PDB file of C-alpha atoms in Angstrom:
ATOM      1  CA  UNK A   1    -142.370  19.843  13.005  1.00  0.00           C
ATOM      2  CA  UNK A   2    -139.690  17.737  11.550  1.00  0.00           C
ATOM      3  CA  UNK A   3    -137.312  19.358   9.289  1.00  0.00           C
ATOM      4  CA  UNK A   4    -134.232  20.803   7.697  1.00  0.00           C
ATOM      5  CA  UNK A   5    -133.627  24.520   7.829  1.00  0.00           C
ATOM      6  CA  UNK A   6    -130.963  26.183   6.512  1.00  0.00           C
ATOM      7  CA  UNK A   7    -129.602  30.239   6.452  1.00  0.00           C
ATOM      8  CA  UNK A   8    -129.392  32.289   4.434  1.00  0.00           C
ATOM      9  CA  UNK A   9    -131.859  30.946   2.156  1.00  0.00           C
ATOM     10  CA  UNK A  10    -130.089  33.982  -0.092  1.00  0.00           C
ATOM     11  CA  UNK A  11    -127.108  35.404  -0.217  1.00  0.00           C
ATOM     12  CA  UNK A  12    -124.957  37.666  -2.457  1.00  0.00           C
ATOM     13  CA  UNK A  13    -121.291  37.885  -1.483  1.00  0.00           C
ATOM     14  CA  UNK A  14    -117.474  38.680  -3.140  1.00  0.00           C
ATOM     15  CA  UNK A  15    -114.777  36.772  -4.510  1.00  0.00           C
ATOM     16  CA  UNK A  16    -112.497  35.924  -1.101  1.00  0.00           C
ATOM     17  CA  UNK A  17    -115.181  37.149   1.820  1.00  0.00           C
ATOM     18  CA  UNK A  18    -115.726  34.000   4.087  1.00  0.00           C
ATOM     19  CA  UNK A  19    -119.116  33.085   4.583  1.00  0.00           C
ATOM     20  CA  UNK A  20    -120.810  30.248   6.282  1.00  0.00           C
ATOM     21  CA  UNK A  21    -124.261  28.232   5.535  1.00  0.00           C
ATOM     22  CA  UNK A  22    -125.785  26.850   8.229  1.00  0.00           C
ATOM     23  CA  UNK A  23    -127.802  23.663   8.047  1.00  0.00           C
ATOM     24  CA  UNK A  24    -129.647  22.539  11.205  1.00  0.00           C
ATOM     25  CA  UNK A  25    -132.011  19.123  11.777  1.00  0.00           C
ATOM     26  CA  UNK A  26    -134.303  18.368  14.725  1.00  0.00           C
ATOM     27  CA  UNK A  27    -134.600  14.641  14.125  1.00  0.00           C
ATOM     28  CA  UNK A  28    -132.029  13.262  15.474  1.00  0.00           C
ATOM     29  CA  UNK A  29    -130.375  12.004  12.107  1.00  0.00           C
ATOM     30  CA  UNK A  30    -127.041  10.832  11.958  1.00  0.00           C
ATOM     31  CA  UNK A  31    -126.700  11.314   8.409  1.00  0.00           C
ATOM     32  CA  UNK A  32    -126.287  14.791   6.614  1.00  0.00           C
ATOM     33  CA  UNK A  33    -125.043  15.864   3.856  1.00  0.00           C
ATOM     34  CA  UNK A  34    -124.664  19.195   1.008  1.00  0.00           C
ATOM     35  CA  UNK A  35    -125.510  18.976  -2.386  1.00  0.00           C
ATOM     36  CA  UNK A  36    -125.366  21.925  -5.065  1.00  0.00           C
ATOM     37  CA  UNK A  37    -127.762  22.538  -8.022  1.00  0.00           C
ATOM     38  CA  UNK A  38    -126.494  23.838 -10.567  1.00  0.00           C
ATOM     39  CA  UNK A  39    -128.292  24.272 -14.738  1.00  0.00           C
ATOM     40  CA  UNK A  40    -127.895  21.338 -16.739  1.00  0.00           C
ATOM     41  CA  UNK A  41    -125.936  19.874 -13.994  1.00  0.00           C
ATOM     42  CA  UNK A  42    -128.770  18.407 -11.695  1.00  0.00           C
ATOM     43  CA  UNK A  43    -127.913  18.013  -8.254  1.00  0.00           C
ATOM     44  CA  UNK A  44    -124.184  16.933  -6.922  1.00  0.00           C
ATOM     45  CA  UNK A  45    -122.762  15.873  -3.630  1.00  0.00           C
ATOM     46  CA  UNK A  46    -120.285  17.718  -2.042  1.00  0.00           C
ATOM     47  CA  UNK A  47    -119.407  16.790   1.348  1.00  0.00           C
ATOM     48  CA  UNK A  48    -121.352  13.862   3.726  1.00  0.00           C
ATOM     49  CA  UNK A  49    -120.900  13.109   7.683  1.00  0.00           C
ATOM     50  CA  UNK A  50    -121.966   9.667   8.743  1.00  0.00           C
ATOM     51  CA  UNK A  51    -121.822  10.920  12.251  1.00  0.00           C
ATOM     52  CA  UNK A  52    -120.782  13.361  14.748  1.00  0.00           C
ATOM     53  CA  UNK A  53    -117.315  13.758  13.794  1.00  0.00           C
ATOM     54  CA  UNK A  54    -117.235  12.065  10.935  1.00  0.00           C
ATOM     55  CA  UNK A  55    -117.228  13.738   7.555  1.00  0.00           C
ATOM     56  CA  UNK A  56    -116.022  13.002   4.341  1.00  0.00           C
ATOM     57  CA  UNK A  57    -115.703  14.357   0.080  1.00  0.00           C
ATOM     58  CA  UNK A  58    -118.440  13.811  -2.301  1.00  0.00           C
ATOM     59  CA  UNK A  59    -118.514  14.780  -5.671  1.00  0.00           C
ATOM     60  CA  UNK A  60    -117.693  18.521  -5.955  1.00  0.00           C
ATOM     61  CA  UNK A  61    -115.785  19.651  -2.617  1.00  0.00           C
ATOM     62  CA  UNK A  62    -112.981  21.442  -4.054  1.00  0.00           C
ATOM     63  CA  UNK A  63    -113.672  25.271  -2.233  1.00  0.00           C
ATOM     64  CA  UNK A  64    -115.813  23.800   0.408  1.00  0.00           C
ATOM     65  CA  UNK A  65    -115.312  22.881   4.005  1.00  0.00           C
ATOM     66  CA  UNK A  66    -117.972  21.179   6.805  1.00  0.00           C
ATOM     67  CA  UNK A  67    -117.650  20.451  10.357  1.00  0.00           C
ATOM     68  CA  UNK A  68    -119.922  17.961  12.716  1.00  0.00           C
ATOM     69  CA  UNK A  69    -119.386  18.816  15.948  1.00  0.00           C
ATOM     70  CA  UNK A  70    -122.959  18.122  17.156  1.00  0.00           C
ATOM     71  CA  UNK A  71    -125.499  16.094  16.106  1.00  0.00           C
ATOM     72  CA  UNK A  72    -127.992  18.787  14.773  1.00  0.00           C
ATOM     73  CA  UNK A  73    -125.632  20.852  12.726  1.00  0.00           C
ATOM     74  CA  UNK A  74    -123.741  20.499   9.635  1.00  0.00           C
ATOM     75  CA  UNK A  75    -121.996  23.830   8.363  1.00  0.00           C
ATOM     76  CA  UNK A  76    -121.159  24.498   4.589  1.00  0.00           C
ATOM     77  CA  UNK A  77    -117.964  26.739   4.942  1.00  0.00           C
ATOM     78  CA  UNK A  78    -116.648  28.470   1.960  1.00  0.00           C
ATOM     79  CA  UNK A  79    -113.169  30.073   3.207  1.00  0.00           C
ATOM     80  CA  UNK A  80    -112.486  31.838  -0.194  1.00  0.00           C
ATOM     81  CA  UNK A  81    -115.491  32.017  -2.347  1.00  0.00           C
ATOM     82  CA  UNK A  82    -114.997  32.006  -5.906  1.00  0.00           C
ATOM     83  CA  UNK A  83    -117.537  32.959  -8.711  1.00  0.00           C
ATOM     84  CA  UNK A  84    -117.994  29.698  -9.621  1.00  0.00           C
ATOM     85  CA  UNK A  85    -119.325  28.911  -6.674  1.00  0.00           C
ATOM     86  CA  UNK A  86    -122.118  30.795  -7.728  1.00  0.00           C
ATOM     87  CA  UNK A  87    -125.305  27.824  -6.888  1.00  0.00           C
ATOM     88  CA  UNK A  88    -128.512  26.743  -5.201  1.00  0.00           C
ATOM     89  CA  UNK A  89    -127.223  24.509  -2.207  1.00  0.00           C
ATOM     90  CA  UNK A  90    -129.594  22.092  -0.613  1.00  0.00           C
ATOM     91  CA  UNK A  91    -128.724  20.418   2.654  1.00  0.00           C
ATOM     92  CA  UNK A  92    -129.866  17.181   3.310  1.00  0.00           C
ATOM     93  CA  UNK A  93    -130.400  14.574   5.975  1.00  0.00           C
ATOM     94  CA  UNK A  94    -131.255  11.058   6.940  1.00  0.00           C
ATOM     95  CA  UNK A  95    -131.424   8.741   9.949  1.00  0.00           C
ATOM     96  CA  UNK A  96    -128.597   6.380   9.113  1.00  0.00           C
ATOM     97  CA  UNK A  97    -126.600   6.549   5.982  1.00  0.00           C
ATOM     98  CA  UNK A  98    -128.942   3.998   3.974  1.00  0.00           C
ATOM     99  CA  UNK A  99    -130.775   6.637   1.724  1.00  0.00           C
ATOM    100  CA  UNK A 100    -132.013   3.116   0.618  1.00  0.00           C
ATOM    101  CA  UNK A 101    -134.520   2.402   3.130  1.00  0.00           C
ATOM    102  CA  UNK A 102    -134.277   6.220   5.163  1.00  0.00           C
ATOM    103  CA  UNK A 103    -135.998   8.999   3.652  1.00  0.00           C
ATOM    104  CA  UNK A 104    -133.982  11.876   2.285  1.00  0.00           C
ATOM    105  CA  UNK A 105    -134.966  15.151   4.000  1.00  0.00           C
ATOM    106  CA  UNK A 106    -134.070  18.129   1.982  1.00  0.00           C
ATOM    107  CA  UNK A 107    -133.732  21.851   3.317  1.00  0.00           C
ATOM    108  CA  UNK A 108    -135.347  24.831   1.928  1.00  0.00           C
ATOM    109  CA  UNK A 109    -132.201  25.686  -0.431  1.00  0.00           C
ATOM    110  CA  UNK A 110    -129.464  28.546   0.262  1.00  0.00           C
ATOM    111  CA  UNK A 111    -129.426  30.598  -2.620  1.00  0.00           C
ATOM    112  CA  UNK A 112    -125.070  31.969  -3.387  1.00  0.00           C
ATOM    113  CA  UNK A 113    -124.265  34.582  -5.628  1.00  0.00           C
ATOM    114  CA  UNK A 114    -120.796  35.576  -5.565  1.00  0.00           C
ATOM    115  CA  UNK A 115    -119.769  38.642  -7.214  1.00  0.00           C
TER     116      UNK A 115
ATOM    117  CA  UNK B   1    -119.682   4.988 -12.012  1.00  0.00           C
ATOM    118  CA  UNK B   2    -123.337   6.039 -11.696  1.00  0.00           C
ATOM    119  CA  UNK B   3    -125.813   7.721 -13.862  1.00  0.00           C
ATOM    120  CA  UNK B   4    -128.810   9.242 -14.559  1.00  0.00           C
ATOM    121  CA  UNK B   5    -129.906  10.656 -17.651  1.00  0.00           C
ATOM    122  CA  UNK B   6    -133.071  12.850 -18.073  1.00  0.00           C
ATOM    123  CA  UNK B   7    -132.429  13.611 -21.684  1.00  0.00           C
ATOM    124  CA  UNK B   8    -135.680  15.897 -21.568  1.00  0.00           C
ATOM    125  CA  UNK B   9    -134.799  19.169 -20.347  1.00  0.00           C
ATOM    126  CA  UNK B  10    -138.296  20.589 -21.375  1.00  0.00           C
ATOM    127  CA  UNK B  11    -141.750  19.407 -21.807  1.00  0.00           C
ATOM    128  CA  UNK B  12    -144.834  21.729 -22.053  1.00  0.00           C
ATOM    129  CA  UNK B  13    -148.132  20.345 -22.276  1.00  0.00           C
ATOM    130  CA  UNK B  14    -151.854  21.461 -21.954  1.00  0.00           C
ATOM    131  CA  UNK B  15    -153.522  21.214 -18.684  1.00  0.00           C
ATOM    132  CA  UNK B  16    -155.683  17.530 -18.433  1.00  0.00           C
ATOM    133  CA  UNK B  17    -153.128  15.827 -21.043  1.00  0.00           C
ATOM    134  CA  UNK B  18    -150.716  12.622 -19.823  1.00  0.00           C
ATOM    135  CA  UNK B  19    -147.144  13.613 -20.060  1.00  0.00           C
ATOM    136  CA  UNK B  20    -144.241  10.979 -19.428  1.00  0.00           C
ATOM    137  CA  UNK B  21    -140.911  11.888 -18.008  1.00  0.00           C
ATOM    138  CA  UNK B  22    -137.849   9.741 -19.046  1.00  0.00           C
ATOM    139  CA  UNK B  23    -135.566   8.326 -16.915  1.00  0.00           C
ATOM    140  CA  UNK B  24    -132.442   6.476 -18.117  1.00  0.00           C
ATOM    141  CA  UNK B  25    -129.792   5.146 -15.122  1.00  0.00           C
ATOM    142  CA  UNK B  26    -126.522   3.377 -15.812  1.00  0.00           C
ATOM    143  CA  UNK B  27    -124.998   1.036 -12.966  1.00  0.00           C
ATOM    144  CA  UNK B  28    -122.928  -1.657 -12.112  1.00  0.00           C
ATOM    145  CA  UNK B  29    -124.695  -2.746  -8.733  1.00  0.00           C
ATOM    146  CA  UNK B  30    -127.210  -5.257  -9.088  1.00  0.00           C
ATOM    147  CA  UNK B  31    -128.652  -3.774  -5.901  1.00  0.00           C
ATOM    148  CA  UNK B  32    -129.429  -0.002  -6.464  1.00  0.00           C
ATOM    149  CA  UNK B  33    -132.595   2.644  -5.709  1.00  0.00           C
ATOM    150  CA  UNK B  34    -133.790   4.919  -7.795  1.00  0.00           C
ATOM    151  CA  UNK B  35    -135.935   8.102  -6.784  1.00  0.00           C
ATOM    152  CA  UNK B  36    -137.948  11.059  -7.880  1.00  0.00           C
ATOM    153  CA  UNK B  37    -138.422  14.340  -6.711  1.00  0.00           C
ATOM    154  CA  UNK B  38    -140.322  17.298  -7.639  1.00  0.00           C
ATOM    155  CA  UNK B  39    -138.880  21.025  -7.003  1.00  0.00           C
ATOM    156  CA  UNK B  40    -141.810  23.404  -7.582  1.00  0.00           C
ATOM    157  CA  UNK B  41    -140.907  27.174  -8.470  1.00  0.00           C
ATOM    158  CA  UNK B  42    -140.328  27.631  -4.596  1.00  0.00           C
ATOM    159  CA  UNK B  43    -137.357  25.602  -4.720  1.00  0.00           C
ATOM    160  CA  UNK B  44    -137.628  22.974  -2.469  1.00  0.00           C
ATOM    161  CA  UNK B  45    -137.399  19.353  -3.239  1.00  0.00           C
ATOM    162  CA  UNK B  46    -140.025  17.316  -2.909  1.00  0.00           C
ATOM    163  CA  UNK B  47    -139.801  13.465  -2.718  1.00  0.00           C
ATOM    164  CA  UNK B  48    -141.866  11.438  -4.723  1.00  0.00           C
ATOM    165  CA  UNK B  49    -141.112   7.401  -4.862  1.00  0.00           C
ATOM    166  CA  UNK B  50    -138.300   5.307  -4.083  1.00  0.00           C
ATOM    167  CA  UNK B  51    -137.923   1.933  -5.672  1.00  0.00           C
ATOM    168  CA  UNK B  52    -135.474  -0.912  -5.137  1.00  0.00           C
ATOM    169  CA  UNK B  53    -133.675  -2.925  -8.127  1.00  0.00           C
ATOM    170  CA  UNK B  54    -135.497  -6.047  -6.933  1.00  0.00           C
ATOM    171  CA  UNK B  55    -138.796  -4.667  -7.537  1.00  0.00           C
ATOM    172  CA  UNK B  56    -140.506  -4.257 -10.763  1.00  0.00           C
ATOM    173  CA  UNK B  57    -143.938  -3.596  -9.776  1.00  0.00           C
ATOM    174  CA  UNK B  58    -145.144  -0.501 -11.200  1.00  0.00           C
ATOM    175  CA  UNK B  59    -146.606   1.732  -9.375  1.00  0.00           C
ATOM    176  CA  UNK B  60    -149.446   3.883  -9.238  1.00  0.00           C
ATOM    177  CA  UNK B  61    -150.250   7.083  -6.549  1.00  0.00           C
ATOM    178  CA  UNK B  62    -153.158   8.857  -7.774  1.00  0.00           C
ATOM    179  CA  UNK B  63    -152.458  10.756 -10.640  1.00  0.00           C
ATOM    180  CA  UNK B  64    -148.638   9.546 -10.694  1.00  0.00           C
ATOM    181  CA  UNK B  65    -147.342   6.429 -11.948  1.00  0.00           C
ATOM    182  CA  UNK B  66    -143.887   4.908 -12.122  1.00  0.00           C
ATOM    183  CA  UNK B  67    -143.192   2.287 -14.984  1.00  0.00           C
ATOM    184  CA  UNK B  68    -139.557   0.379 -14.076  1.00  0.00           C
ATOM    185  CA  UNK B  69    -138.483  -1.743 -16.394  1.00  0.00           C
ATOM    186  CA  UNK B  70    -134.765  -2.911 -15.978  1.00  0.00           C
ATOM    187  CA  UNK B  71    -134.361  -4.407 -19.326  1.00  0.00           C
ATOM    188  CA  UNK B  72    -133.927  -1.047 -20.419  1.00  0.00           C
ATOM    189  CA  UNK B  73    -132.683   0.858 -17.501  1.00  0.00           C
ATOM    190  CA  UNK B  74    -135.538   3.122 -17.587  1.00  0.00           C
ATOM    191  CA  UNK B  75    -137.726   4.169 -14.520  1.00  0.00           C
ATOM    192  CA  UNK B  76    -140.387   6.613 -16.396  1.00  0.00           C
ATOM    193  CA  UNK B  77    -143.201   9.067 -14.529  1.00  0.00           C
ATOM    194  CA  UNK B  78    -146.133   9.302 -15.863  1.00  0.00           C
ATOM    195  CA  UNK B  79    -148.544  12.246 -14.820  1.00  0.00           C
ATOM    196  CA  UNK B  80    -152.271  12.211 -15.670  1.00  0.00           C
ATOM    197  CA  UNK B  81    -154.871  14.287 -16.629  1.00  0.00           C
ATOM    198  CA  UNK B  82    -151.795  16.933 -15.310  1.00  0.00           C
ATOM    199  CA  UNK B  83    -152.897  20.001 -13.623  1.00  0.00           C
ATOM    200  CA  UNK B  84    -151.447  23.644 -13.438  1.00  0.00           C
ATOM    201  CA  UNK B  85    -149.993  22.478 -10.070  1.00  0.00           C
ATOM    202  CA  UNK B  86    -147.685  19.876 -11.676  1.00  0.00           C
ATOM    203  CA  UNK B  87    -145.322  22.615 -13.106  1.00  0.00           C
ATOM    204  CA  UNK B  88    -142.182  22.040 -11.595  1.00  0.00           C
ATOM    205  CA  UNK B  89    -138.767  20.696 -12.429  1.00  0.00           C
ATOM    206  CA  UNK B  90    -138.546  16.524 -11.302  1.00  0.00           C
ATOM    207  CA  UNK B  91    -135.448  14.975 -10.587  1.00  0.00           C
ATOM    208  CA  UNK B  92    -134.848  11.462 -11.042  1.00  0.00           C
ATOM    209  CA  UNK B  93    -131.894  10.370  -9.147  1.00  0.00           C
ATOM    210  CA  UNK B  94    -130.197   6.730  -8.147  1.00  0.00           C
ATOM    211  CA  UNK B  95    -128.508   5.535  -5.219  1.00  0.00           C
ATOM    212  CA  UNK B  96    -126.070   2.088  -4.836  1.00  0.00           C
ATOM    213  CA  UNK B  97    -126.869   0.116  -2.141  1.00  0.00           C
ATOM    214  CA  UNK B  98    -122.889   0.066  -0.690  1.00  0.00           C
ATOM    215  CA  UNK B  99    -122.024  -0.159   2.491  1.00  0.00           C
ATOM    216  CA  UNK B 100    -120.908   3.760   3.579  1.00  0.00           C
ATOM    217  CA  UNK B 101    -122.138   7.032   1.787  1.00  0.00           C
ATOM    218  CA  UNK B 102    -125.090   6.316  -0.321  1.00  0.00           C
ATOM    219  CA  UNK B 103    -125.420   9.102  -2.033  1.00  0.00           C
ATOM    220  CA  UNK B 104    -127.992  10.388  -4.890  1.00  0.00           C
ATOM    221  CA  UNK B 105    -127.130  10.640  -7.928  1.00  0.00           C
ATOM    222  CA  UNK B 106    -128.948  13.114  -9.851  1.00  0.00           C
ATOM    223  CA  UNK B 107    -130.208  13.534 -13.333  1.00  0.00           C
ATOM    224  CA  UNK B 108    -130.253  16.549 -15.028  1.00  0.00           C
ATOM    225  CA  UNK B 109    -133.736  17.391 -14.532  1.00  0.00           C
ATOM    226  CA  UNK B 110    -136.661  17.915 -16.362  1.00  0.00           C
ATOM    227  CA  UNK B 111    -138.988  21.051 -16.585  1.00  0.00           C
ATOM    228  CA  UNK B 112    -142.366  20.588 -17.092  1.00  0.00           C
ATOM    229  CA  UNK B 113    -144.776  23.584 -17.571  1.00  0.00           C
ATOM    230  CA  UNK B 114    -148.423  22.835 -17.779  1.00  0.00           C
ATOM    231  CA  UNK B 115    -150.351  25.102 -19.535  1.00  0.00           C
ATOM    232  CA  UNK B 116    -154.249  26.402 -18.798  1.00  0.00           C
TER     233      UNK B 116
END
C-alpha cells in the first residue's frame, strides 16, 4: 500500500531533550517535505528536499533540522526543543516537486508536546 | 506573497442541510493551484480537488462541489444534503506554479460540525 508513515504519531518531551521524527515513503517520490499545524495558523512549511541530498527552508524552520540521505526518508530533527514547538506535524510527499500536477501525500501526523 | 483566507473558523449545521465553505486566495502568479483537504477528527489530511488558474469549470463530485470564480479570488465548497460524516476541519490551500519548491499554502481552516 502506498503511503507516508511517520513515528511517533505522539510524543511528549522537555525543553532541550533531542528528539527525532521520522518520516518514511515507499513510492519512490523525490519530493518531501514537513509542515506544522498549528490553531488559527493552518498548516506551514518548514523544511522541503527536492531530492536526495537536497534540502532547503520553508516557512517556519527556525528550531528544526532535516536530512535526505536516502530516497525513502526525510527526518524532522529538533536538537533543542522549545515549548513553542509544541504542534501537530504532518510529513508530506510527492513524485517531483510540481504539487501542481503530483498529488500531495500526507502522513498520519506526529503529535509534539514539549513540556 | 501568497494567501489563503478561510475567514470561517466555525460552521455548524443540521444533518441533510447545504453548507458552503469560503475560500478567499491572494496572488501575484497568473498561473497558480488551489486545493482542498479534509482532516476528519483522526487527524489525517485528506485531499479533495485540485484546480488550475486556467480553469473555471466548476466542479461537481457527488455531494461536493467547487465554485471558482477568479473575479473574486474565491474557490468555495459546497457540501450537500451534508451527513454526520462530513464533520471535519477542510483546508483550502494554494500553490504557485514556480519553477522549484511549490509549496501549499494553507488557510486557516474551517470546522464544520454536522449535527443529527
Amino acid at each position: 500500500e502506498a503511503q507516508v508513515t511517520q513515528n511517533p504519531r505522539y510524543l511528549i518531551t522537555v525543553t532541550g531533550k533531542k528528539l527525532t521524527v521520522t518520516c518514511s515513503q515507499n513510492m519512490n517520490h523525490e519530493y518531501m517535505s514537513w509542515y506544522r499545524q498549528d490553531p488559527g495558523l493552518g498548516l506551514r512549511q518548514i523544511y522541503y528536499s527536492m531530492n536526495v541530498e537536497v534540502t532547503d527552508k520553508g516557512d517556519v524552520p527556525e528550531g528544526y533540522k532535516v536530512s535526505r540521505k536516502e530516497k525513502r526518508n526525510f527526518p524532522l530533527i529538533l536538537e533543542s526543543p522549545s515549548p513553542n514547538q509544541t504542534s501537530l506535524y504532518f510529513c508530506a510527499s510527492s513524485l517531483y516537486y510540481r504539487i501542481s500536477t503530483d498529488t500531495q501525500y500526507f502522513g498520519p501526523g506526529t503529535r509534539l508536546t514539549v513540556l | 506573497a501568497q494567501k489563503v483566507t478561510q475567514a470561517q473558523t466555525e460552521i455548524s449545521v443540521v444533518e441533510k442541510e447545504d453548507v458552503t465553505l469560503d475560500c478567499v486566495y491572494e496572488t501575484r502568479d497568473t498561473t497558480y493551484y488551489l486545493f482542498w483537504y479534509k482532516q476528519p477528527p483522526s487527524g489525517e489530511l485528506v485531499f479533495l480537488i485540485r484546480r488550475n488558474s486556467f480553469d473555471e469549470q466548476n466542479e461537481i463530485s457527488g455531494r461536493y462541489s467547487w465554485n471558482f470564480q477568479k473575479s473574486t479570488s474565491s474557490f468555495n465548497f459546497t457540501i450537500t444534503a451534508s451527513q454526520v460524516v462530513d464533520s471535519a476541519v477542510y483546508f483550502c490551500a494554494l500553490s504557485e506554479g514556480n519553477f522549484g519548491n511549490e509549496k501549499l499554502t494553507f488557510g486557516t481552516g474551517t470546522r464544520l460540525t454536522i449535527i443529527p
